[in-house]
Short mmCIF file of C-alpha atoms and ligand atoms in Angstrom, two decimals:
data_model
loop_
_atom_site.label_atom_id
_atom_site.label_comp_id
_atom_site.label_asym_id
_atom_site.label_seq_id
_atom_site.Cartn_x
_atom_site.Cartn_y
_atom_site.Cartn_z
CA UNK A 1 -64.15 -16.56 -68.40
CA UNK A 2 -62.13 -16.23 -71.34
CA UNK A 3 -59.58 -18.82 -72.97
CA UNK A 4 -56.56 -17.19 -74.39
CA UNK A 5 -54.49 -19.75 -74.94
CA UNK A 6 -50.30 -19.46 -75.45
CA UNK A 7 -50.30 -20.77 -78.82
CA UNK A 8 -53.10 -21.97 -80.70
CA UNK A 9 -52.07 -24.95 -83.06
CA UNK A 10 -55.73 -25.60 -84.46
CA UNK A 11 -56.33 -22.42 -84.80
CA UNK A 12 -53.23 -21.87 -86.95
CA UNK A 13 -54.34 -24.75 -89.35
CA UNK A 14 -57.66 -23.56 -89.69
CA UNK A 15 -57.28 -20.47 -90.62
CA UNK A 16 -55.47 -21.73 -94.02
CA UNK A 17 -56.45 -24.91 -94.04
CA UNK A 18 -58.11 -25.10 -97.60
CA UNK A 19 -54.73 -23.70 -99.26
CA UNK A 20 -52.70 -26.06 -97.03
CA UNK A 21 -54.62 -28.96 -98.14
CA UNK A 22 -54.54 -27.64 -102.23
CA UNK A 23 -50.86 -27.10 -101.64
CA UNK A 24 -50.50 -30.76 -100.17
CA UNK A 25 -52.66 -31.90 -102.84
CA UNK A 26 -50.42 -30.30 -105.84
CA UNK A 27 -47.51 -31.54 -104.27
CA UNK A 28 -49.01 -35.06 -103.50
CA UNK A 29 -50.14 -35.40 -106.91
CA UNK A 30 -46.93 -34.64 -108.11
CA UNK A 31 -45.25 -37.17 -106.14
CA UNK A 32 -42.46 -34.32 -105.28
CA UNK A 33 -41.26 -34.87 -101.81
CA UNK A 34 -37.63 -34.79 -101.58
CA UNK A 35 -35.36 -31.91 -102.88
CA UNK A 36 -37.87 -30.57 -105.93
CA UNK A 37 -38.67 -27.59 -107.32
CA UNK A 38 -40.83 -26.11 -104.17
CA UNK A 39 -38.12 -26.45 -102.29
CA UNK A 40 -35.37 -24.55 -104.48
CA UNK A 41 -38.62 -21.73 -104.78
CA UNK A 42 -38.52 -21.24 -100.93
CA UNK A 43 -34.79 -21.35 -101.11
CA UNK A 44 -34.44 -18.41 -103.63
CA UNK A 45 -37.60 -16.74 -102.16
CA UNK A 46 -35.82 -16.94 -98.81
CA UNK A 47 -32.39 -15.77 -99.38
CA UNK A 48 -33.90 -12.97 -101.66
CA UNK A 49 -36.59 -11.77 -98.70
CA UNK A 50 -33.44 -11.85 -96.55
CA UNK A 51 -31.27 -10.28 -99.21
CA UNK A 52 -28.15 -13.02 -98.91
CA UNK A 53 -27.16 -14.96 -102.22
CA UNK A 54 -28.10 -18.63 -100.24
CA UNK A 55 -30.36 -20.33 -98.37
CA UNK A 56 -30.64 -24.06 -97.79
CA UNK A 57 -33.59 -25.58 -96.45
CA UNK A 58 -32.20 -28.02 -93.38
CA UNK A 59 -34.19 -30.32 -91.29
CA UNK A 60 -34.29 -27.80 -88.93
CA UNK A 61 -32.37 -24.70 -87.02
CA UNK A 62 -30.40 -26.72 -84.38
CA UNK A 63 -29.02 -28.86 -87.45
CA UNK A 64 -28.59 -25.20 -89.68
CA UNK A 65 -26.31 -24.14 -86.99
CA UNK A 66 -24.04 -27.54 -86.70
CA UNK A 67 -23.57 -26.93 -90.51
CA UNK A 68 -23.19 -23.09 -90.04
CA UNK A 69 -20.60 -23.90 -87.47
CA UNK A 70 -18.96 -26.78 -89.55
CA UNK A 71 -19.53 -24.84 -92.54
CA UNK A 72 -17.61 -21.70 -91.30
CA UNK A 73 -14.28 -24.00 -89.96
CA UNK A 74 -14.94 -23.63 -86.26
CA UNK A 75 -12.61 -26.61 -85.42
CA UNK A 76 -12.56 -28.89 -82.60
CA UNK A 77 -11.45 -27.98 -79.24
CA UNK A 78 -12.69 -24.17 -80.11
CA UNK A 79 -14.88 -21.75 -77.87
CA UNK A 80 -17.89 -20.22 -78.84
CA UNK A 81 -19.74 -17.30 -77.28
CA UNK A 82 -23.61 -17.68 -76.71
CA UNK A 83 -25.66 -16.03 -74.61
CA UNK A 84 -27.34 -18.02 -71.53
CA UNK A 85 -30.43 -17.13 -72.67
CA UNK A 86 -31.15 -19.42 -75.45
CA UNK A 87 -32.36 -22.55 -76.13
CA UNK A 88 -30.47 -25.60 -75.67
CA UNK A 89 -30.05 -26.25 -79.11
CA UNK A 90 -27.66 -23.27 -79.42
CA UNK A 91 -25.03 -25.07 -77.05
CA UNK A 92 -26.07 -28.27 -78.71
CA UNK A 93 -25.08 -27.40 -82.00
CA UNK A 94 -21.55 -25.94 -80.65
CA UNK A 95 -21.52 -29.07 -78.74
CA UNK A 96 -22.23 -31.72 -81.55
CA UNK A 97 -19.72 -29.48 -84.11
CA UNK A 98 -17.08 -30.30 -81.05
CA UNK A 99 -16.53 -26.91 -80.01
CA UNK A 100 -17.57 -26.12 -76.24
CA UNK A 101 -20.31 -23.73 -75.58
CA UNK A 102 -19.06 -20.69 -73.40
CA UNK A 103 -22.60 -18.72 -72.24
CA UNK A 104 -22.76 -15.60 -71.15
CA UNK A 105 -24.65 -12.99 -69.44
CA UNK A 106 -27.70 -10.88 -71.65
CA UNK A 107 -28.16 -7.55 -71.16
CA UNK A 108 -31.96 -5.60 -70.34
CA UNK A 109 -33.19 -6.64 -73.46
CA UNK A 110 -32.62 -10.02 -73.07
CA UNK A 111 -29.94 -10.33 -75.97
CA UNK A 112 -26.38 -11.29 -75.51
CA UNK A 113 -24.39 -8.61 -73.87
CA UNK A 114 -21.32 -7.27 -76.17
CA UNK A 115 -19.16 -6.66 -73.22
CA UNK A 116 -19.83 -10.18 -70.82
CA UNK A 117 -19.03 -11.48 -74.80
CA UNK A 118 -15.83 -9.39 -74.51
CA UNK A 119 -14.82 -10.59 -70.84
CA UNK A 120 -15.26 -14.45 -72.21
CA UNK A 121 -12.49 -14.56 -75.21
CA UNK A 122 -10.09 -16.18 -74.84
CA UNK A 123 -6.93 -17.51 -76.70
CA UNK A 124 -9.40 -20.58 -77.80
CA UNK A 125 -12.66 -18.50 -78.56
CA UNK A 126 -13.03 -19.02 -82.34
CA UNK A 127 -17.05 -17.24 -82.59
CA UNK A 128 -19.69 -15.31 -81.20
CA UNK A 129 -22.73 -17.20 -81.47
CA UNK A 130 -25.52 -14.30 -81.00
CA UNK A 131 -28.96 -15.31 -80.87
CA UNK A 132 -31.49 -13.12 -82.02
CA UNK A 133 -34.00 -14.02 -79.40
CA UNK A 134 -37.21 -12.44 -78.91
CA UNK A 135 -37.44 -11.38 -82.90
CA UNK A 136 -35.21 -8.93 -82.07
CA UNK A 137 -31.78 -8.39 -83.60
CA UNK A 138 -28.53 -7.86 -81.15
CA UNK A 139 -26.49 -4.49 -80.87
CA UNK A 140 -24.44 -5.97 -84.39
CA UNK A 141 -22.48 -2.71 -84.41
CA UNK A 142 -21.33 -3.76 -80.63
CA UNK A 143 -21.00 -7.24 -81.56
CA UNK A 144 -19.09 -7.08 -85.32
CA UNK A 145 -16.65 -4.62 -83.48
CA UNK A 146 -15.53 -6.88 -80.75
CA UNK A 147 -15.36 -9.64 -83.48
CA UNK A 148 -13.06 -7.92 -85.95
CA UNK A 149 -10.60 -6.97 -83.28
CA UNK A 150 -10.10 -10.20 -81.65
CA UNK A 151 -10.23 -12.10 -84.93
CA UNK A 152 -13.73 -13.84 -84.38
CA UNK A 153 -16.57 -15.24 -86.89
CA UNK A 154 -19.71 -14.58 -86.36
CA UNK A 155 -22.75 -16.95 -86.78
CA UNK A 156 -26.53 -16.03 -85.97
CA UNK A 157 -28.94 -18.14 -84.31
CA UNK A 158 -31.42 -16.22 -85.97
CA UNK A 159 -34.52 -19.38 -85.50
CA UNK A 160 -36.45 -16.67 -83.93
CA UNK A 161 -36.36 -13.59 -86.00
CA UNK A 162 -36.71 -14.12 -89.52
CA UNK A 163 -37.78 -10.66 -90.50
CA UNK A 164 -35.84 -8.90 -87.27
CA UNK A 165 -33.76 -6.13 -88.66
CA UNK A 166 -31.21 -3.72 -87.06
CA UNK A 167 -30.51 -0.60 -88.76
CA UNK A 168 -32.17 -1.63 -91.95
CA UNK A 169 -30.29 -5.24 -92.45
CA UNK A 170 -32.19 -8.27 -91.09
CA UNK A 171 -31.14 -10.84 -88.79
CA UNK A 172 -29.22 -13.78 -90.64
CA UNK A 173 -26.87 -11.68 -92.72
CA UNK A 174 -24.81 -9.85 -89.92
CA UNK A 175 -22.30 -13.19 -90.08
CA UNK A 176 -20.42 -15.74 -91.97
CA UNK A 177 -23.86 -17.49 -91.67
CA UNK A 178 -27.08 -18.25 -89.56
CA UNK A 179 -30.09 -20.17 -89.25
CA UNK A 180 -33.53 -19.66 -89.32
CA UNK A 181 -36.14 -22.28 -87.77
CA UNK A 182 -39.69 -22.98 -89.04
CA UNK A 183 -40.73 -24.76 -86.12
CA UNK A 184 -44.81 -24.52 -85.75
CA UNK A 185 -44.58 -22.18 -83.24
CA UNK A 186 -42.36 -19.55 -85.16
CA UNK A 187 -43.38 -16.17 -87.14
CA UNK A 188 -42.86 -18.65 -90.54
CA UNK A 189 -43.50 -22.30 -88.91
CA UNK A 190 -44.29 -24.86 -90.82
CA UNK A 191 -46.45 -27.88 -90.34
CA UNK A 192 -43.69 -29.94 -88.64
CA UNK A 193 -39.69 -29.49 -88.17
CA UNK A 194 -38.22 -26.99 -90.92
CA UNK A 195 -35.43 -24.72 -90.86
CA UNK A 196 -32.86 -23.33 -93.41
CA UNK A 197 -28.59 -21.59 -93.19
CA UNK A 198 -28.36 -18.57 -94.86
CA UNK A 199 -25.26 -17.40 -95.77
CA UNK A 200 -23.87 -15.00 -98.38
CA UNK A 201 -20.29 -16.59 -98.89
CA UNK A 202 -20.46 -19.32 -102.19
CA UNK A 203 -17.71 -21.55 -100.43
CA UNK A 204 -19.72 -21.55 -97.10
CA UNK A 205 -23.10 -22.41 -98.48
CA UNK A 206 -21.40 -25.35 -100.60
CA UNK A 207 -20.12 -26.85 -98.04
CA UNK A 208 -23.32 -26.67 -96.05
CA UNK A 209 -24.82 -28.55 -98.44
CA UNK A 210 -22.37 -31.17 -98.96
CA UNK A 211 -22.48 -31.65 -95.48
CA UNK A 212 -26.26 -31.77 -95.80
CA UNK A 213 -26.15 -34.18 -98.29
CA UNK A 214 -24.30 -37.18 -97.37
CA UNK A 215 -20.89 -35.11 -98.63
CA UNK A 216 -22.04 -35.23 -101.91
CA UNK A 217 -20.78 -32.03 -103.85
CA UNK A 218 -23.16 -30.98 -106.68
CA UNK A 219 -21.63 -33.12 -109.01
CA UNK A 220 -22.76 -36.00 -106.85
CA UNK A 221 -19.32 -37.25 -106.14
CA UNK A 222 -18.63 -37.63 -102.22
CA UNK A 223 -15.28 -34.97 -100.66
CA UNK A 224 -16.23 -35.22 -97.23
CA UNK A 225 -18.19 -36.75 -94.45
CA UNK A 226 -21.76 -35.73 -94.30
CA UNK A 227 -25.11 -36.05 -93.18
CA UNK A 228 -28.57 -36.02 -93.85
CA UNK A 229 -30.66 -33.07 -93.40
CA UNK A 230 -33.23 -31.87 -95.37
CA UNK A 231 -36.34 -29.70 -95.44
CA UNK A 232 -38.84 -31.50 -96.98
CA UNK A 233 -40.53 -30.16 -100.45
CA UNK A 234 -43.84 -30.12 -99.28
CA UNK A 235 -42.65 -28.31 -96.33
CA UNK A 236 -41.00 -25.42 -98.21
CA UNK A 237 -44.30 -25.30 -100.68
CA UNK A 238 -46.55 -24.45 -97.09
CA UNK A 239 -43.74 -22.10 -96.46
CA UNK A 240 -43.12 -20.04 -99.50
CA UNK A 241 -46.86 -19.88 -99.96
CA UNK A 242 -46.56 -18.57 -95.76
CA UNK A 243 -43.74 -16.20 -97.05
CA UNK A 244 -45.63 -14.27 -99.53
CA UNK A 245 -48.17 -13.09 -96.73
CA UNK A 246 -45.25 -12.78 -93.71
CA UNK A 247 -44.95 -9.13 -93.91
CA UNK A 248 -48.66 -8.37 -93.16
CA UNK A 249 -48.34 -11.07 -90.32
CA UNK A 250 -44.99 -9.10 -88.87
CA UNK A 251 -47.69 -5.95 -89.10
CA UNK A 252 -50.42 -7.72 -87.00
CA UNK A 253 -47.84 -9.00 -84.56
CA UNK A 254 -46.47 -5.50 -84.27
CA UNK A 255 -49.81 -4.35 -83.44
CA UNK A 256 -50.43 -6.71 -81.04
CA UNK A 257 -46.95 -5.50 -79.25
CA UNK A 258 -47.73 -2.08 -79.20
CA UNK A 259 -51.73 -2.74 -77.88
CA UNK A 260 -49.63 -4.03 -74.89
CA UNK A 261 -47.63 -1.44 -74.32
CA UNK A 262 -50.52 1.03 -74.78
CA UNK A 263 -51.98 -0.95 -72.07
CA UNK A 264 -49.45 -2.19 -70.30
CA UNK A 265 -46.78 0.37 -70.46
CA UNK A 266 -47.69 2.21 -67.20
CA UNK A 267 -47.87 -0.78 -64.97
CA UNK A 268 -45.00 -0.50 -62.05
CA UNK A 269 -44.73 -4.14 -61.40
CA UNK A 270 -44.02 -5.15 -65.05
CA UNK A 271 -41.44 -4.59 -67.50
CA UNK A 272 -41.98 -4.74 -71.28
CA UNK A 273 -40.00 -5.32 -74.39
CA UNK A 274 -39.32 -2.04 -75.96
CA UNK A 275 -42.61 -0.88 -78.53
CA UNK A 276 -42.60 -1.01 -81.94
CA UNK A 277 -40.83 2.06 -83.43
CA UNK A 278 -39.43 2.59 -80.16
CA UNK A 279 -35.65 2.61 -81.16
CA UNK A 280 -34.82 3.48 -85.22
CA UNK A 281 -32.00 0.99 -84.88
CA UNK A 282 -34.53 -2.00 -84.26
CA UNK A 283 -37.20 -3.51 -86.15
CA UNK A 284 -39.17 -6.30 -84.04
CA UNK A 285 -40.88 -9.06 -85.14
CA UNK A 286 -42.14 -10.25 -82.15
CA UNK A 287 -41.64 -13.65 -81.94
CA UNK A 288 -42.23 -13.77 -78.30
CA UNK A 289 -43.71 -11.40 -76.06
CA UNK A 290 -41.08 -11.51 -73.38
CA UNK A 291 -41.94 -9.20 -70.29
CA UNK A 292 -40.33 -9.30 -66.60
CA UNK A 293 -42.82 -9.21 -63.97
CA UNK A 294 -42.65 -8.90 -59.73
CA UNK A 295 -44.51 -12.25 -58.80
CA UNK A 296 -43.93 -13.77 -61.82
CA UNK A 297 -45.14 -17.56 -60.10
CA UNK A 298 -47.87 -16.00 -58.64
CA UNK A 299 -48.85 -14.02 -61.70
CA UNK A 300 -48.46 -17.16 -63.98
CA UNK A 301 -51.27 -18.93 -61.71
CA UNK A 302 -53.40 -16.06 -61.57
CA UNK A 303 -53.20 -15.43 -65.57
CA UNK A 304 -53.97 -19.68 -65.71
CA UNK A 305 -56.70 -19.26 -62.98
CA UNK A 306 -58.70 -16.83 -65.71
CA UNK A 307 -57.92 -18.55 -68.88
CA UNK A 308 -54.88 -17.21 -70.02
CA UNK A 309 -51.69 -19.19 -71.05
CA UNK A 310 -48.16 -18.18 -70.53
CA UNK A 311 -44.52 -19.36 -71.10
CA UNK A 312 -41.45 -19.31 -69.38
CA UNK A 313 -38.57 -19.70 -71.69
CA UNK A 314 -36.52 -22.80 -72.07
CA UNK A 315 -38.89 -24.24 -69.27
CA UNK A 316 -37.29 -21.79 -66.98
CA UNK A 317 -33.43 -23.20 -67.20
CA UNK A 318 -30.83 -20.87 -68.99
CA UNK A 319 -27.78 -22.74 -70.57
CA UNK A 320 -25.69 -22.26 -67.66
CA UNK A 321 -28.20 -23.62 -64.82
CA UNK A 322 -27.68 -27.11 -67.11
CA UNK A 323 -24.88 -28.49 -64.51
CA UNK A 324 -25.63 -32.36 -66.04
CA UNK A 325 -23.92 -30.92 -69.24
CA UNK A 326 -20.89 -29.38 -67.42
CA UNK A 327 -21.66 -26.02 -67.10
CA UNK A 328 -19.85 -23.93 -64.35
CA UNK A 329 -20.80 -20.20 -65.29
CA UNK A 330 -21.87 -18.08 -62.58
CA UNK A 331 -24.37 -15.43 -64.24
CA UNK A 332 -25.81 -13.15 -61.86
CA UNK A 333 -27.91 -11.10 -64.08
CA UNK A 334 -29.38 -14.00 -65.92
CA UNK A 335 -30.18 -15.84 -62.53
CA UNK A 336 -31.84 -12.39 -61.47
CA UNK A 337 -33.80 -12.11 -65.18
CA UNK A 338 -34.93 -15.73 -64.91
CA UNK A 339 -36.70 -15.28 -61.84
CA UNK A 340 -39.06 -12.39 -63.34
CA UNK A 341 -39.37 -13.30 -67.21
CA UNK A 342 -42.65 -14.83 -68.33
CA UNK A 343 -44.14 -14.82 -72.17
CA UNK A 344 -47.79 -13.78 -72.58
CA UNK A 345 -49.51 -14.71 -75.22
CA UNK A 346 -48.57 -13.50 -79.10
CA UNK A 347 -50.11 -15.11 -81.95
CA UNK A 348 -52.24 -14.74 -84.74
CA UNK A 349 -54.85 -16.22 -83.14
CA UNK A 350 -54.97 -13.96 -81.03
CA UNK A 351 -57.40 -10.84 -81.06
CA UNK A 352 -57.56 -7.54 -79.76
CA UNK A 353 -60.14 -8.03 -77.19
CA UNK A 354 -57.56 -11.08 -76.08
CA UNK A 355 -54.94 -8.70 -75.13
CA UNK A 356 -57.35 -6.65 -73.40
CA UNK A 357 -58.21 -9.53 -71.33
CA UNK A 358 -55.27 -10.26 -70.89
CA UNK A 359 -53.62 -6.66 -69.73
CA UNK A 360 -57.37 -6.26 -67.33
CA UNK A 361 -56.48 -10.00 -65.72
CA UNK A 362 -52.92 -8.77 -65.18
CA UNK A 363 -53.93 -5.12 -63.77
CA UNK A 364 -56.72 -7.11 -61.59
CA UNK A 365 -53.48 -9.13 -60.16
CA UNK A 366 -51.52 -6.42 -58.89
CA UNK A 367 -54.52 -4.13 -57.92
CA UNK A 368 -55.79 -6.98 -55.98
CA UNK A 369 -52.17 -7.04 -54.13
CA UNK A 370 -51.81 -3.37 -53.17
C1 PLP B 401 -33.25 -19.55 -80.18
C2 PLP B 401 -33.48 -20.89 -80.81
N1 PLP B 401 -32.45 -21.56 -81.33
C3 PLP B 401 -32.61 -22.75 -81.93
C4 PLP B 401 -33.85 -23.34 -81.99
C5 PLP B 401 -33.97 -24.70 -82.60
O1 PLP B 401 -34.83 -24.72 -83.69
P1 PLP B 401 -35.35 -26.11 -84.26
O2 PLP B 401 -36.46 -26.58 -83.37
O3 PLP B 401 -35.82 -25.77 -85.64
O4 PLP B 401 -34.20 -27.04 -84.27
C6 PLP B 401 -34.96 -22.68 -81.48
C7 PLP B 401 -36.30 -23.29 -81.55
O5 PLP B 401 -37.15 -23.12 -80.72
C8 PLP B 401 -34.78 -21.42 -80.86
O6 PLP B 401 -35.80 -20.75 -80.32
#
């Protein structure tokens, strides 16, 4: 039997594990943890891969978006539009920057859908808090429309899709500002908790990082309350080194998406992302390799019974199913979706001859029920 395992940890380190350690040696040796030059490299490498004017390197995403959210002057008492298909720390962040999280139904693709956003404003709704899950970028046009004529800001949860584009402009720079994460598990993880706000508005990113920064302003001189939340410089050095190779790791993963649909794509009892190349408007990166499938339980076992690992999202529980934190929403759709969506596996550990395994184990399961 094969292993195939979800996510592959070891694997990850291994494969750069001598430039890891000569980066953590340089670094080391140097005696530059906090705030140095590695850091403002990844910074400018970031926001100029992304094509804003800033990025600041945070502690990580669910911090990025409390500061994009503070940042942006979503005030207290405000509403702000996420989809119920995200992680907690979405709701957490609108939570924590003392607005109240309003989730919503997503569409087929999984992604916020423009028009349950449209149904949910109301006279309190300050933002739209998309989140470009999957690695793929929302319907923008759908969603900047509905926000210019109601008045609304936009900020991305981007953590998943740094590298996502939609028509031609990447995830991150659709509002006031976003955040990226570079948890271990994402497309650019790091060795640890990571994550950065990108934003291409001067006033927004410097008050993001006094905020960051114990409300010290540049000058060192303290205008308002902060916090503390940093990436760490030895962090950002394994990331920008990460950075320079991402696009040729967005082309393996896109690879790896489309060897599933190639074998996959005719299956009746599953349902895939869309393929690379698919749509011109969307560019995937593939973060996750979100499908829906009839059985899904059963499937899971089966897939575990031969060696392969899987995922449901969010441990199976969208933001509105979270009735300990208040939440009343009744969401049909995403009920229905959270019954059938499981993640196979999508990493660069992972091989070609894995996702043939993988595809025969699930064809074996639903031959072996007809
Ligand atoms: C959609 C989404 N938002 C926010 C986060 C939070 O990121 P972090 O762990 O860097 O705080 C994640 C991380 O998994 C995520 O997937």
């Amino acid at each position: 039997m094969r292993n195939v395992p979800f996510f592959n940890y070891p694997a990850f380190f291994r494969s750069q594990e001598e430039d890891f350690r000569d980066i953590f040696l340089d670094v080391g040796r140097r005696g530059a943890f906090i705030k140095q030059k590695d850091l403002a490299d990844f910074e400018n490498c970031l926001a100029s891969f992304l094509g804003v004017r800033h990025a600041l390197g945070v502690g990580n995403a669910t911090d990025g978006l409390e500061v994009a959210l503070l940042a942006a002057g979503i005030r207290p008492g405000a509403e702000v539009i996420l989809s119920s298909h995200t992680m907690l720390a979405t709701a957490v962040a609108v939570h924590f920057a003392g607005a109240t999280p309003v989730p919503v139904e997503c569409g087929p693709d999984h992604l916020i859908d423009p028009a349950a956003v449209e149904a949910a404003i109301t006279s309190r709704t300050q933002a739209i808090m998309p989140t470009q899950l999957n690695g793929r970028t929302c319907d923008m046009d759908a969603l900047t429309a509905i926000a210019e004529r109601y008045g609304l800001v936009i900020l991305e949860d981007a953590a998943q899709a740094l590298g996502s584009r939609y028509k031609g402009r990447c995830a991150g720079t659709f509002g006031v500002a976003a955040a990226i994460s570079f948890y271990p598990a994402k497309v650019l993880g790091c060795l640890g908790d990571g994550g950065a706000v990108v934003t291409d508005q001067s006033r927004v990113y410097e008050h993001a990082s006094e905020l960051c920064n114990f409300g010290r302003n540049g000058r060192g001189e303290v205008v308002r309350w902060g916090f503390n939340s940093r990436l760490d410089n030895l962090q950002a050095a394994m990331l920008n080194f990460q950075l320079k190779k991402y696009t040729a790791v967005i082309c393996r993963r896109r690879h790896l998406a489309a060897l599933y649909t190639e074998r996959l794509g005719s299956v009746p009892e599953v349902t895939l992302p869309p393929a690379p190349d698919s749509d011109p408007d969307h560019f995937d990166i593939y973060q996750n390799y979100e499908i829906e499938a009839e059985k899904r339980n059963e499937l899971k076992q089966y897939l575990a019974d031969h060696g392969v690992g899987t995922l449901i999202q969010w441990g199976g529980e969208a933001i509105h199913h979270l009735k300990a934190l208040g939440f009343t929403q009744k969401l049909p759709h995403t009920d229905a979706l959270f019954e059938r969506m499981i993640m196979l596996p999508m990493n660069m550990s992972l091989t070609d001859d894995d996702v043939h395994y993988v595809a025969d184990t699930i064809c074996d399961f639903y031959g072996s029920r007809q």
